[in-house]
mmCIF file of C-alpha atoms in Angstrom:
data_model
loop_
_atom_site.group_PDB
_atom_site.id
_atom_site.type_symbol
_atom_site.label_atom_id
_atom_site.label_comp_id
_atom_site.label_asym_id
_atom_site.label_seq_id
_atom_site.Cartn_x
_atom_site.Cartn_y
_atom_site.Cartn_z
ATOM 1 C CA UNK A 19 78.581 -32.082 141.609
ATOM 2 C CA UNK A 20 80.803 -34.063 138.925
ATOM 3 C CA UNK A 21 84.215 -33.570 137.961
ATOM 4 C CA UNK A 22 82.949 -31.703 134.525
ATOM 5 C CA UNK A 23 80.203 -29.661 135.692
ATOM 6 C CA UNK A 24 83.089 -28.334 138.216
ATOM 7 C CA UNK A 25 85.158 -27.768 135.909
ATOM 8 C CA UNK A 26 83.003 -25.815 133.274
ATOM 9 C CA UNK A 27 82.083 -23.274 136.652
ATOM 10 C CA UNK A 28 85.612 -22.511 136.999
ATOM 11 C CA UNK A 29 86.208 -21.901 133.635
ATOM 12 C CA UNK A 30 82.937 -19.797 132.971
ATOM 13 C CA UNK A 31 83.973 -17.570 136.696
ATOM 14 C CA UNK A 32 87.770 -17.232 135.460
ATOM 15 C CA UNK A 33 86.134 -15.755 131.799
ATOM 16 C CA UNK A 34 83.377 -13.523 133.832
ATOM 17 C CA UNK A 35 87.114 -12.649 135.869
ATOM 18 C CA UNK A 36 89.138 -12.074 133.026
ATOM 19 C CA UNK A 37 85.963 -9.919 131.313
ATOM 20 C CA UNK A 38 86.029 -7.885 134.287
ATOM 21 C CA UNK A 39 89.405 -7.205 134.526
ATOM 22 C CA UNK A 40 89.513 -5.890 130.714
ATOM 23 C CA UNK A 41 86.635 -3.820 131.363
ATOM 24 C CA UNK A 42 88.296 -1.958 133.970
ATOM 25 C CA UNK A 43 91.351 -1.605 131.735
ATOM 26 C CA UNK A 44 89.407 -0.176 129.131
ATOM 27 C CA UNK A 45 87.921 2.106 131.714
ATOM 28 C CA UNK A 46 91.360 3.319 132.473
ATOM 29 C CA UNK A 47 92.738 3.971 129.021
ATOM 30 C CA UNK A 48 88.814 5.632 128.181
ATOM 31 C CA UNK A 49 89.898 7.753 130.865
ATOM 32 C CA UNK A 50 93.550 8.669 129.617
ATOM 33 C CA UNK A 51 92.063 8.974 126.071
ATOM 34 C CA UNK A 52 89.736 11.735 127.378
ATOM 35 C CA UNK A 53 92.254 13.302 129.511
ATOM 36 C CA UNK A 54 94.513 13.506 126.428
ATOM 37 C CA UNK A 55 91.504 15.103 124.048
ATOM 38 C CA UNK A 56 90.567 17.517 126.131
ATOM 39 C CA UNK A 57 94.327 18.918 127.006
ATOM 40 C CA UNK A 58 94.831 19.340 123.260
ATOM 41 C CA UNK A 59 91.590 20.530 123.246
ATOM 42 C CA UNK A 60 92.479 23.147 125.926
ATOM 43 C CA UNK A 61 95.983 23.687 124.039
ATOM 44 C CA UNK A 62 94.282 24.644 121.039
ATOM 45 C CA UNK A 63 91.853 27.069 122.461
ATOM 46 C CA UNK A 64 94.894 28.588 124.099
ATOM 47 C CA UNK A 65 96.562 28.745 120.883
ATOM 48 C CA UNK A 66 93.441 30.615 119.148
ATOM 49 C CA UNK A 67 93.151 33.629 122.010
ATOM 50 C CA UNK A 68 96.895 33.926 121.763
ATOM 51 C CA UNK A 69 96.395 34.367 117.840
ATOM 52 C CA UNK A 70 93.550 36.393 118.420
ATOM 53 C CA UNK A 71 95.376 39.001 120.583
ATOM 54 C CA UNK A 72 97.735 39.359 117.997
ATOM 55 C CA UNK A 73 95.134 40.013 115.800
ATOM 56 C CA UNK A 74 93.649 42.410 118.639
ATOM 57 C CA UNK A 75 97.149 43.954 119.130
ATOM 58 C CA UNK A 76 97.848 44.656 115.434
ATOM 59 C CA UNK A 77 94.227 45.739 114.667
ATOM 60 C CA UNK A 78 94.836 48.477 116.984
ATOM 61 C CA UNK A 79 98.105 49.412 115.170
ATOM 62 C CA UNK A 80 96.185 49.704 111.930
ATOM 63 C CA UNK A 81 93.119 51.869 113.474
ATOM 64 C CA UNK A 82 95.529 54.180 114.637
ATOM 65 C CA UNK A 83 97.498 54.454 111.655
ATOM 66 C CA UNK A 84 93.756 55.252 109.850
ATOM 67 C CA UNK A 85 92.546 57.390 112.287
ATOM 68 C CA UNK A 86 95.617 60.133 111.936
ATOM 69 C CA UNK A 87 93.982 63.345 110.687
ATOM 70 C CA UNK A 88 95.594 64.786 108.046
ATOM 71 C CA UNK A 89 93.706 68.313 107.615
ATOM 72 C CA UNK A 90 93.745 71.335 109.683
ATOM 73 C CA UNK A 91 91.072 73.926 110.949
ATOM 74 C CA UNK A 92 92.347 77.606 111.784
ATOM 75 C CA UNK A 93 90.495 80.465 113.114
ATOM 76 C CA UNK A 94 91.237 84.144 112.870
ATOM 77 C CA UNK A 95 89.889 86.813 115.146
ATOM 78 C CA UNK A 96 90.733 90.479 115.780
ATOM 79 C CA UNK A 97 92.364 91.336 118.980
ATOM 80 C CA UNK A 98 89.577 94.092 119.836
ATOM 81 C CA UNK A 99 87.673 91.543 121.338
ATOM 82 C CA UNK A 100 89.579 91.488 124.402
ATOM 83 C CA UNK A 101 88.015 95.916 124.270
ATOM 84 C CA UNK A 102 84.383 94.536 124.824
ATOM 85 C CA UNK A 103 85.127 93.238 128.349
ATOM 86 C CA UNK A 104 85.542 96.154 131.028
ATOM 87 C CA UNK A 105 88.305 94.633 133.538
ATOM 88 C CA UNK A 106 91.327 93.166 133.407
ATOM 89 C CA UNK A 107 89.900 90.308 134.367
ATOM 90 C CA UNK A 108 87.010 90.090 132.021
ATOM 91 C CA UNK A 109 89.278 90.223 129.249
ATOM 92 C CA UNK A 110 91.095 87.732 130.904
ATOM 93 C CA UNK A 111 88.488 85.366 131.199
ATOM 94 C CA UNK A 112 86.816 86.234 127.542
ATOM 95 C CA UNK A 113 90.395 84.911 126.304
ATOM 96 C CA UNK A 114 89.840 81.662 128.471
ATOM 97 C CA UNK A 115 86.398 81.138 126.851
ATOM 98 C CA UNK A 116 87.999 81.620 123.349
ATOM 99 C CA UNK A 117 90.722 78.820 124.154
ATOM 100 C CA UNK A 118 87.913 76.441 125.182
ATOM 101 C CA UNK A 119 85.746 76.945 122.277
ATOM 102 C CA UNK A 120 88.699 76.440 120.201
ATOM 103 C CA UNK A 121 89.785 72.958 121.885
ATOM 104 C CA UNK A 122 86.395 71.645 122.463
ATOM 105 C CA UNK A 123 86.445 71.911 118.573
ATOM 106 C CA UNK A 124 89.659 70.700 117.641
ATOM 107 C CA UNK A 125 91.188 74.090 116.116
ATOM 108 C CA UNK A 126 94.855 73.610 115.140
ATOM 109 C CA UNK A 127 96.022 77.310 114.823
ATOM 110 C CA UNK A 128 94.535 80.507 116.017
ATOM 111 C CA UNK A 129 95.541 83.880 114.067
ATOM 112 C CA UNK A 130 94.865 86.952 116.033
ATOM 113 C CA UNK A 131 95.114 89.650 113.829
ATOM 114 C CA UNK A 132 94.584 94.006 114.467
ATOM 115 C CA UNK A 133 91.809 95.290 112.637
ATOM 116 C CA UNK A 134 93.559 98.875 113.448
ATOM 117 C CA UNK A 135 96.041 98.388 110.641
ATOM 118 C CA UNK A 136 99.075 98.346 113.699
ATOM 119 C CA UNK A 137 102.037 96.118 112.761
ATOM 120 C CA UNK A 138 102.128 93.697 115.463
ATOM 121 C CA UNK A 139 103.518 90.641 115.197
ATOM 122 C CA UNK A 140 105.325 89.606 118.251
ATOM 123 C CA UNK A 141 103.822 88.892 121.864
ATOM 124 C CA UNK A 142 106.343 90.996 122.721
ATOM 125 C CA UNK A 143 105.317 94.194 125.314
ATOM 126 C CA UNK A 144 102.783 94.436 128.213
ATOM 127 C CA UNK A 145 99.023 95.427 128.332
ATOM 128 C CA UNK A 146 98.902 99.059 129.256
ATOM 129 C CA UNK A 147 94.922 99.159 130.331
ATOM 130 C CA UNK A 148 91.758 98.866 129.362
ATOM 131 C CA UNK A 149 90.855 99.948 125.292
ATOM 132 C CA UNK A 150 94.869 100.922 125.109
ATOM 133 C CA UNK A 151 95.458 100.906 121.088
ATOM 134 C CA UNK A 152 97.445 97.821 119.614
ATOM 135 C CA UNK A 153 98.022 95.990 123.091
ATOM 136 C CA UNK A 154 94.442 94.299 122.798
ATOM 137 C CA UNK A 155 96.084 91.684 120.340
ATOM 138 C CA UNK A 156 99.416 91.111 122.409
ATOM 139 C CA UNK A 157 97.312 89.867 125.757
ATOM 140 C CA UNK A 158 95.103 88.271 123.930
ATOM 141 C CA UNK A 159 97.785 86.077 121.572
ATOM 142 C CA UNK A 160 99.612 86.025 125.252
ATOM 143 C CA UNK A 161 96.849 84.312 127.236
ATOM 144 C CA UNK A 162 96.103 81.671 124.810
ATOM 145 C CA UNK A 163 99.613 80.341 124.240
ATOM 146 C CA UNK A 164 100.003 80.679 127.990
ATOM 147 C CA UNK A 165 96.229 78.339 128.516
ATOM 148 C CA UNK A 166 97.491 76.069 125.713
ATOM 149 C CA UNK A 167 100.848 75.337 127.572
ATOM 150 C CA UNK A 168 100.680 71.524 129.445
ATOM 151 C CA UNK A 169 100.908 72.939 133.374
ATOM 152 C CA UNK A 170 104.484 71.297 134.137
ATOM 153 C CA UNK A 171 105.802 73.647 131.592
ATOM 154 C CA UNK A 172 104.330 76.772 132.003
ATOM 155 C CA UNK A 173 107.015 78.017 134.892
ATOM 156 C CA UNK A 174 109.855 77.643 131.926
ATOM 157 C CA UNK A 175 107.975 79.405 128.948
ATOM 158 C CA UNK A 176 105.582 81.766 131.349
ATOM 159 C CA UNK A 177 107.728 83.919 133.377
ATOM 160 C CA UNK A 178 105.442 85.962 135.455
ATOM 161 C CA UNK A 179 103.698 88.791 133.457
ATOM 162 C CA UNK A 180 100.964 91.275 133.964
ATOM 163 C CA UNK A 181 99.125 90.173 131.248
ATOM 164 C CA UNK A 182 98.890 86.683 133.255
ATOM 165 C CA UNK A 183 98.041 88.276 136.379
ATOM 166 C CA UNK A 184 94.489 86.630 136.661
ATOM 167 C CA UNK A 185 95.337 83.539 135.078
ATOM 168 C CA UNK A 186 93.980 81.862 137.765
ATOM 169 C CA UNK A 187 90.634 82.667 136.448
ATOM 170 C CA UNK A 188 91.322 80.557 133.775
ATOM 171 C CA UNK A 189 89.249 76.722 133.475
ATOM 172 C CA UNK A 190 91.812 74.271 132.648
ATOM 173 C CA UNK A 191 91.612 72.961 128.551
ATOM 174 C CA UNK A 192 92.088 69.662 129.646
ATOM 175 C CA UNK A 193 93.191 68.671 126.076
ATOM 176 C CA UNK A 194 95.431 65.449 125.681
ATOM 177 C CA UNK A 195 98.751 66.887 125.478
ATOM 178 C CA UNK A 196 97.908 68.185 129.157
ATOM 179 C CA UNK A 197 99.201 65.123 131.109
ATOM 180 C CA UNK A 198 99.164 63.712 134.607
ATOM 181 C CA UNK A 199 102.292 62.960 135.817
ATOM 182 C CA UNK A 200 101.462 59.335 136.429
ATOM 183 C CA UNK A 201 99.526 59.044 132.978
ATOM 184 C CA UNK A 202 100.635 57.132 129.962
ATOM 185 C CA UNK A 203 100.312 58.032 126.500
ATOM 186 C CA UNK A 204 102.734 57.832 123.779
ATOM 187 C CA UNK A 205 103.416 60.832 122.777
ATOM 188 C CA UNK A 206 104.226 64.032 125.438
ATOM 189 C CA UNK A 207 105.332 67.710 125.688
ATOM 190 C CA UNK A 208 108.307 68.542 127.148
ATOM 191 C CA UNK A 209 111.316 71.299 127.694
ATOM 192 C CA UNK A 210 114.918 70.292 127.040
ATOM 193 C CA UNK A 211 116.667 70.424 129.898
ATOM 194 C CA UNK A 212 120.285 72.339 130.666
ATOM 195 C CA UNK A 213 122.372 69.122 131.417
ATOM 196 C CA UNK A 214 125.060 68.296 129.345
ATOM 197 C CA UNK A 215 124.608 65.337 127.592
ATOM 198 C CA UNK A 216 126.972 62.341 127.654
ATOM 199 C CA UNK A 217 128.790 61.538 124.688
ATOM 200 C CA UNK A 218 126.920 59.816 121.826
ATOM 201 C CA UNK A 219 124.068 60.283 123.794
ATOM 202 C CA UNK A 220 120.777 62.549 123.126
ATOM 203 C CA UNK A 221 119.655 65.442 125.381
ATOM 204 C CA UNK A 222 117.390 65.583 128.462
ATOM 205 C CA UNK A 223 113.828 66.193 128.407
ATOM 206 C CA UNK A 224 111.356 66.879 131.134
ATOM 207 C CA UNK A 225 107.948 66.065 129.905
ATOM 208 C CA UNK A 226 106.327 65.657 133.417
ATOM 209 C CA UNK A 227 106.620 62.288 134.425
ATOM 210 C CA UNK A 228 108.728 60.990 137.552
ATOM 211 C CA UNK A 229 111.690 60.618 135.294
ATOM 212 C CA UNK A 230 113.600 62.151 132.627
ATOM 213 C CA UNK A 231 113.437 61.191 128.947
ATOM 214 C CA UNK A 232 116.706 60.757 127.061
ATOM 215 C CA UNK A 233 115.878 61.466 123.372
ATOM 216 C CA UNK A 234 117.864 60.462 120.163
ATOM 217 C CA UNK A 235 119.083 64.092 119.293
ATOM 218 C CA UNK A 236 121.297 66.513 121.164
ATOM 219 C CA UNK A 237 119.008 69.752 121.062
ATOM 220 C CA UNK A 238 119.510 73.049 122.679
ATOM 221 C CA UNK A 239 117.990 73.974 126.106
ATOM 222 C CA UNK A 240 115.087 75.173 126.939
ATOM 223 C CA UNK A 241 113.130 74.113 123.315
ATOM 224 C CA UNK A 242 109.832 72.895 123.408
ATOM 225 C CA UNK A 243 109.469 69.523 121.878
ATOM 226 C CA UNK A 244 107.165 66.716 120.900
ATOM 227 C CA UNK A 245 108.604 63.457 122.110
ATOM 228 C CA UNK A 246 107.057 60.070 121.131
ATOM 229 C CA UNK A 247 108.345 57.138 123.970
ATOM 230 C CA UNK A 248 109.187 54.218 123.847
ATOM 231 C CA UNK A 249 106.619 51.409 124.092
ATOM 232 C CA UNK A 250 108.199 49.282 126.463
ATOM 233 C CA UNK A 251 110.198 51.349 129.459
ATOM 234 C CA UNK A 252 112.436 49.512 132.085
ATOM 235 C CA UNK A 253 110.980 50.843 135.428
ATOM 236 C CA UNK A 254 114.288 49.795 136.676
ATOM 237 C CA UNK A 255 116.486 52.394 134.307
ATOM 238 C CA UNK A 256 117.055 55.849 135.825
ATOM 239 C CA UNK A 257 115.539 57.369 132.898
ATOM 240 C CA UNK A 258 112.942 56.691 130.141
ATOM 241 C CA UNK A 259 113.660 56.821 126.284
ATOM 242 C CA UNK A 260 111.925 58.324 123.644
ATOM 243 C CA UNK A 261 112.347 60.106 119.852
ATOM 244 C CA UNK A 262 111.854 63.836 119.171
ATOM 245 C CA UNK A 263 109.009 64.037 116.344
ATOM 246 C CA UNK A 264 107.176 67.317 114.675
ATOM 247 C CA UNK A 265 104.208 68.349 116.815
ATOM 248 C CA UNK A 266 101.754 67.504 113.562
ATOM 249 C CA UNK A 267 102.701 63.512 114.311
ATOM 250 C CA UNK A 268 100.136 62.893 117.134
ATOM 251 C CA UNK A 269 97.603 64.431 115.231
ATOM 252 C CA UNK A 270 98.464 63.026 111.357
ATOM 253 C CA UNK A 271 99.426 59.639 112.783
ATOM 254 C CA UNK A 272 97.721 59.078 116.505
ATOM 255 C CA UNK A 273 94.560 61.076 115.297
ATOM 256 C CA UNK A 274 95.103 62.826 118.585
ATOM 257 C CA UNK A 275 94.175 66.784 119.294
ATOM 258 C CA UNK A 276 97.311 68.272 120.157
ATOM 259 C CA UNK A 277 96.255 71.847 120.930
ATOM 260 C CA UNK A 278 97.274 74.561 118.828
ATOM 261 C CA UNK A 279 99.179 76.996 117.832
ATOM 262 C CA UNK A 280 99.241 81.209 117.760
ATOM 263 C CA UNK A 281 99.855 83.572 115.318
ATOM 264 C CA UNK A 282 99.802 87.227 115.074
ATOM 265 C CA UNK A 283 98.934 89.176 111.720
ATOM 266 C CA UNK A 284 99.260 92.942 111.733
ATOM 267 C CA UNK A 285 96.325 93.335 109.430
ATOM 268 C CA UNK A 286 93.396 90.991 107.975
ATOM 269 C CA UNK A 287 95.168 90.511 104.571
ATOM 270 C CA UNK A 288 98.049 88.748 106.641
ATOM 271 C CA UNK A 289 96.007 86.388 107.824
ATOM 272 C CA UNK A 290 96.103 84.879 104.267
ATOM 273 C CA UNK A 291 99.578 85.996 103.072
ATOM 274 C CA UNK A 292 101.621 84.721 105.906
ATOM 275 C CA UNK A 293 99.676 81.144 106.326
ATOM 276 C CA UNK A 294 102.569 78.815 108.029
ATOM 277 C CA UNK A 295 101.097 76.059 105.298
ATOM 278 C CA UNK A 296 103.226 75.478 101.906
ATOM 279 C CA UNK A 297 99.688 75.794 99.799
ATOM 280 C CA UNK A 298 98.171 78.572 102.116
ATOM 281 C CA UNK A 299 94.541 78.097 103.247
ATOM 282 C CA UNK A 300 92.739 75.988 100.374
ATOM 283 C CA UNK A 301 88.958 76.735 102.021
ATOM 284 C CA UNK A 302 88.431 79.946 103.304
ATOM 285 C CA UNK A 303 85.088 80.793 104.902
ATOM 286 C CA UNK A 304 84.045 84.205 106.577
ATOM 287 C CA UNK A 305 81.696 84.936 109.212
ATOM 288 C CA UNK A 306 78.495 87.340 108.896
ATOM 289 C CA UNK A 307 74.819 88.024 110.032
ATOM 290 C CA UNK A 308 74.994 89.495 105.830
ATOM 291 C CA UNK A 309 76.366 85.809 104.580
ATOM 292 C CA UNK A 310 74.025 83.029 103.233
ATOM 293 C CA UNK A 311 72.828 80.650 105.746
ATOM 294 C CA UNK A 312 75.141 78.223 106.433
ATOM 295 C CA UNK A 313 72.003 75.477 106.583
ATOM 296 C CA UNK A 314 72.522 75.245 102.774
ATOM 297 C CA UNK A 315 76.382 74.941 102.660
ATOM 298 C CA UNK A 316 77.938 71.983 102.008
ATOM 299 C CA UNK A 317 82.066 71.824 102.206
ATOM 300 C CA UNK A 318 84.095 69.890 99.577
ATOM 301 C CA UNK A 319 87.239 67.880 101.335
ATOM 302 C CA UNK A 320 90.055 70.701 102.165
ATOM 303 C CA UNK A 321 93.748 70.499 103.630
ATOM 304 C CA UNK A 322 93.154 73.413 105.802
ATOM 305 C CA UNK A 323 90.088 74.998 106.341
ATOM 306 C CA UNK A 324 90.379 78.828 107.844
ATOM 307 C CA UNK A 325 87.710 80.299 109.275
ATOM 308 C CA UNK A 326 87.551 83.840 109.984
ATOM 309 C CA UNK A 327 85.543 86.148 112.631
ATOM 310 C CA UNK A 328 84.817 90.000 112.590
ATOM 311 C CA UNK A 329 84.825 92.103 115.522
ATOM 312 C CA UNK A 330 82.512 94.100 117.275
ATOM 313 C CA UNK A 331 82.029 95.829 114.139
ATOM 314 C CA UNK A 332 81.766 93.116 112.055
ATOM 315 C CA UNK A 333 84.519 91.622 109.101
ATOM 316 C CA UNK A 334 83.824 95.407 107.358
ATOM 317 C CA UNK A 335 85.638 97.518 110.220
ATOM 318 C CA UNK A 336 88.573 94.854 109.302
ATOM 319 C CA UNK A 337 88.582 95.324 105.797
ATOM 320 C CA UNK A 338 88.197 99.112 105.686
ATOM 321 C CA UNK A 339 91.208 99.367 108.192
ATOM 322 C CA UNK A 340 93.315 97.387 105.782
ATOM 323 C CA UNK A 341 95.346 99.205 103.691
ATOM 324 C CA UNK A 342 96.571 96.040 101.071
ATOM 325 C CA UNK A 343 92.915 95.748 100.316
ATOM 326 C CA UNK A 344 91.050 97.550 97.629
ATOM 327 C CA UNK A 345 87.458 95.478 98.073
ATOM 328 C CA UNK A 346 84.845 97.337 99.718
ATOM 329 C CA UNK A 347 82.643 93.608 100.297
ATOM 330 C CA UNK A 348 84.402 91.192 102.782
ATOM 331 C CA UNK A 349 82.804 88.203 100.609
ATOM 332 C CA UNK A 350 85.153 88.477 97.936
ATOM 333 C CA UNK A 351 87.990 87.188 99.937
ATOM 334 C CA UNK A 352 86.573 84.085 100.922
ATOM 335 C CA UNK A 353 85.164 80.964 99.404
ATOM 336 C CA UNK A 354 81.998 80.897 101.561
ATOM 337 C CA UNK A 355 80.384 83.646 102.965
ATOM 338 C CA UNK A 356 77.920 82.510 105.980
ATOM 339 C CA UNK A 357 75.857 83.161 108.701
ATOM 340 C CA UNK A 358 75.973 80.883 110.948
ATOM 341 C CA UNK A 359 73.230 81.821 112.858
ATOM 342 C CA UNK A 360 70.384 82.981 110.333
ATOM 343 C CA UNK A 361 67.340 84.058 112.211
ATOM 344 C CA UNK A 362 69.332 85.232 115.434
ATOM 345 C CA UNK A 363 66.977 86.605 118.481
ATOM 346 C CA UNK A 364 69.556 89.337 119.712
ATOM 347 C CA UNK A 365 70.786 92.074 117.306
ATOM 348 C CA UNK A 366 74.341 90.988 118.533
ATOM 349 C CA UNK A 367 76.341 88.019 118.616
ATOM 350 C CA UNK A 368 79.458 88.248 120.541
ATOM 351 C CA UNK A 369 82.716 86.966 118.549
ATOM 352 C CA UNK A 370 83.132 83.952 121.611
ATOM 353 C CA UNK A 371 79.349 83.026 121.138
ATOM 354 C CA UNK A 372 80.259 83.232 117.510
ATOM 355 C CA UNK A 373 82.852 80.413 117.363
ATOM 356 C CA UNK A 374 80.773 78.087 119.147
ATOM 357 C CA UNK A 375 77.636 78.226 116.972
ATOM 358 C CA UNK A 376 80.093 78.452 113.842
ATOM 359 C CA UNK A 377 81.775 75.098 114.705
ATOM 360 C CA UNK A 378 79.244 73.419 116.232
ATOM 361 C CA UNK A 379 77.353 74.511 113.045
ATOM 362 C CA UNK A 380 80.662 73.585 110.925
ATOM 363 C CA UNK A 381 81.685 70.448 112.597
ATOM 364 C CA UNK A 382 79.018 67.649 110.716
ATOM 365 C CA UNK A 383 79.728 69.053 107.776
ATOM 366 C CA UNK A 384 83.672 68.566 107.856
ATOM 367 C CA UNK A 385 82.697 65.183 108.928
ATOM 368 C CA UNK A 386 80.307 64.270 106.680
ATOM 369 C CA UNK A 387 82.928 66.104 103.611
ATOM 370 C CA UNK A 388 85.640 62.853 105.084
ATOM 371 C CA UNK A 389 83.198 60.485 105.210
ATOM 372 C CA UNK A 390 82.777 60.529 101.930
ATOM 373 C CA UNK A 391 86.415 60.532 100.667
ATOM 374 C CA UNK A 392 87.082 57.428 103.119
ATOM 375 C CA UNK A 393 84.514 55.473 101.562
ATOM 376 C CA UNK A 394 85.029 56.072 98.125
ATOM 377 C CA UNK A 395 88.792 55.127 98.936
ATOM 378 C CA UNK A 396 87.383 51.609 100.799
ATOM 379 C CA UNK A 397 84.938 50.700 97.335
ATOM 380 C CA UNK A 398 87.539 51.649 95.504
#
């Protein structure tokens, strides 16, 4: 082989070398260059889910703020039910299956009023026995405050009674405000405690958790109170921290059913007169087999709604018995007049069966009344 021929080789193997070697290199920073895309790749996408649970986290915030309900539904009902059952623990249980058919449709207040013309007004007294004049009303306004009660507070506010002595027969509501001790929700029930608070510092409050709940306000024992806590707790602080609020916020603002509440009327005219709402009852509908049927009625949007059920009698017993009414026809006091039931196959319906077809009957149509004003308000 010459001298020139040996020469070229060398320098076309060093090239093919040198080639190689860049390859390689390029491999390498190929390989970097990927490595580098896809960790901003994988920083982005980490940067989009954490935007998107904020989005997720505030959505929430907004749906609840929406969802608050801001009208009421009340039911009135004479206190002679309770006379239809024939034990003490008939009536007992006819009171539980009131309270149910009340929470199962999210009734707010429930007005018990005599249809005897007596003036009672406080729960106040004991049940005497079985058909005993005026005391009908008192067990009856007794029992459901006592079933509405969460069961961690009942021992404060329900000394023992002998209007409660079958309470036991009573099934559970099960409505939110009833709580487990270990479950969370932002708003609870709860009884101010009798421990002096510290200074600048807000009262005690058992609502049925493991711990305590200081609140901001120094309030006197043994209230019942609405507290909203905090959202983030220290498990490592002796107590938990919350805010007193009215008991209307977890339903106006969490659009949560928070039970109701009782009232007692002495006659059926003070159902109306002695509404606990500023602008009374602004749709008032009455209950009878002599009503229209209520598959034609349609509801306009109300504040609060009241319906009202008769007896065993019927609404006329209740009118006739009422001294601050001159009407002889039950119709005139209400906006709607309805039977709920039109075409009935027994020749009575009890006033428990009564408020379940009612509000079952009711319910899409106070729906379908909001549905409306919501989505005007969204076009608009």
């Amino acid at each position: 082989m010459s001298t020139d021929s040996a020469v070229k080789k060398h320098k076309f193997l060093s090239s093919q070398a040198e080639e190689k070697v860049n390859w390689k290199k390029r491999k390498a920073e190929l390989k970097e260059n990927t490595k580098q895309w896809k960790k901003v790749k994988v920083l982005k996408k980490l940067e989009k889910q954490k935007e998107q649970q904020e989005a997720d986290g505030a959505k929430p915030e907004e749906s609840q703020k929406n969802q608050g309900r801001a009208y009421t539904v009340s039911i009135a009902l004479p206190g002679s039910v309770l006379d239809n059952a024939q034990s003490p623990e008939l009536r007992t249980y006819l009171a539980g299956q009131i309270a149910r058919a009340c929470v199962v449709f999210r009734v707010d207040e429930i007005i018990v009023f005599d249809e005897r013309g007596e003036d009672v007004k406080s729960v106040e007294g004991e049940f005497k026995g079985v058909g005993k004049k005026g005391h009908a009303c008192i067990q009856l306004a007794r029992i459901l405050q006592y079933v509405e009660c969460p069961q961690y507070l009942r021992k404060w506010f329900f000394p023992v009674h002998k209007d409660l002595q079958y309470a036991g027969l009573l099934n559970p509501l099960d409505s939110p405000h009833h709580m487990r001790i270990d479950e969370e929700s932002e708003y609870r029930e709860g009884i101010v405690l009798n421990k002096p608070p510290k200074q600048g510092k807000g009262s005690l409050v058992n609502c049925g958790m493991r711990k305590d709940v200081r609140i901001d306000k120094q309030l006197q024992s043994g209230l019942r109170v609405t507290v909203q806590l905090n959202k983030t707790q220290s498990q490592e602080c002796r107590l938990y921290k919350g805010v007193v609020v009215a008991p209307h916020v977890p339903r106006t603002e969490g659009g949560l059913y928070w039970g109701y509440t009782v009232r007692l009327a002495s006659c059926l005219s003070s159902v109306f007169t002695e509404s606990p709402y500023k602008e009374g009852y602004d749709l008032t509908i009455g209950t009878s087999e002599r009503g229209s049927s209520l598959d034609q009625a349609t509801l306009s949007p109300f504040k609060h709604l009241l319906v009202v059920f008769g007896g065993i009698q019927g609404l006329e017993a209740s009118l006739d018995a009422d001294q601050n009414l001159d009407v002889t026809d039950p119709s005139v006091l209400f906006d709607l007049y309805l039977n709920t039931c039109p075409g009935q196959g027994s020749r009575t319906i009890r006033t428990e069966e009564a408020i379940l077809i009612s509000m079952a009957g009711l319910r899409p149509r106070i729906t379908a009344a909001f549905s409306d004003v919501s989505s005007v308000a969204t076009n608009n």
